[in-house]
Amino acid sequence: MPTLYEPAQFGKIEVKNRIFLAPLTRNRSKPDFSPSDLAPEYYSQRASGGLLITEASQISPEGIGYINTPGIYNEAQVAGWKKVTDAVHAKGGKIFIQLWHVGRISHTSLLPNGQAPLAPSALRAKSQTFVGDAGMVDVSEPKAMSLEDIARTIADYKHAAECAKKAGFDGVEIHAANGYLIDQFLMDGSNQRTDQYGGPIENRFRFLREVLNMVLSVWDAGEVGIRLSPTGKFNDMSDTKRLSTFSYVVEQLNAFNLAYLHFVETFPGMQNTDEEQNIIEALIKKWTGFYIANGGYEKENAESAIISGKADAIAFGRSFLANPDLPKRLELGVALNDPDQSTFYGGGAEGYTDYPTWDQKKAA
Ligand code: 8OZ
């Protein structure tokens, strides 16, 4: 078995190590939802990671759920992201963009013409979102998507996939985790539709299948990854049969030959029960392709997950946020900078591009 520090290949992608940057929402986009002027520096500082996955980026104006998150649906956004991909490629890195639609996790004040958030069913989540001056607010009552809403949204995924290609990304990751739109279709607590998109998992999977087929009309399967959170409860998610729901999902995904499957195994600050851990492990065994693990990984359990073959790569969130040279620090076994939670969401360079590398720290 290889080590965490050795190259890997998945789909059409070759990477120099198995330490990946997890997608991290940073709420620093410009008013037109193009990435911040500092984003090329932020991402390229982390180009020593095998693969960088961008912050979740909405596929359309209807897909937004928080203030100042970037989009990937117009020319200004493509131009902004092109600067990011150029900067990462100049340093020998690889970068995928995460395609996002929040579904019901939104607020009318963020949406076009103050419209209601779209969701599989008109079930309001017990969850909050950040809207700006008003701070954290309860998410709005969603509207159950009509068949036209579904068709338009699937077309928006295709358009965003095309924009991602123009922006020079190496691939795309479909965000199907953490209680956003695709997850809302998959889990029965948020999908109570009685048409072909609801009911049994074969129907609840239909939306994701159609999204995948659209994205795969633009990208090769070997350039498309997917992120799921089968045990996730964030954003008020529930499912009555998680193991069988996600067993079906993983078995169906196997047939698509995607670049990778990426699980949020646990959410920051949460721990899986034994039952949840068993679900995660059973699902990983069903998956036949490249597997990226995320959630609660540090040097030692990351190294052993790779050596034991449990995972093919590890995506690090908070520790990579605070340590632009995380691969080097893990390999050397030296101390890590602590992440500053007060600068995670919004603001400028502070807590974004100003975390020192190990060499800078030693020199100081
Ligand atoms: C933190 C804050 C806002 C959004 C996710 C995109 O959980 C997010 C997110 C995380 O996947």
Coordinates of C-alpha atoms and ligand atoms in Angstrom, one line a residue, residues 23-27 55-57 66 69 98 100 102 105 129 175 177-180 227 234-235 264 267 318 345, ligand 1:
P23 CA -14.2 22.3 0.3
L24 CA -14.4 25.2 2.8
T25 CA -17.0 28.0 2.7
R26 CA -15.2 31.3 3.3
N27 CA -17.8 34.0 2.4
E55 CA -15.5 26.1 -1.5
A56 CA -19.0 25.3 -2.5
S57 CA -20.0 27.5 -5.4
Y66 CA -25.5 32.3 2.5
T69 CA -20.5 32.7 -1.5
Q98 CA -17.5 22.1 -5.9
W100 CA -23.6 23.6 -5.1
V102 CA -28.5 24.8 -1.3
I105 CA -31.2 26.1 3.2
T129 CA -28.3 30.7 7.6
H175 CA -22.0 18.6 -3.6
A177 CA -23.8 16.3 1.2
N178 CA -24.7 18.3 4.3
G179 CA -28.4 18.7 3.8
Y180 CA -28.3 20.8 0.6
R227 CA -19.4 14.2 -1.9
F234 CA -26.5 19.0 9.9
N235 CA -29.3 21.1 8.4
V264 CA -18.0 13.6 5.2
F267 CA -18.9 16.8 11.0
R318 CA -9.7 23.3 9.2
Y345 CA -16.6 33.3 7.3
Ligands
8OZ1 C1 -20.3 26.0 6.6 C2 -21.0 27.2 6.4 C3 -21.8 27.4 5.3 C4 -21.9 26.4 4.3 C5 -21.3 22.7 3.8 C6 -21.2 24.4 2.2 O1 -21.5 22.4 5.0 C7 -21.2 24.1 3.5 C8 -21.2 25.2 4.5 C9 -20.4 25.0 5.6 O2 -21.2 21.9 3.0

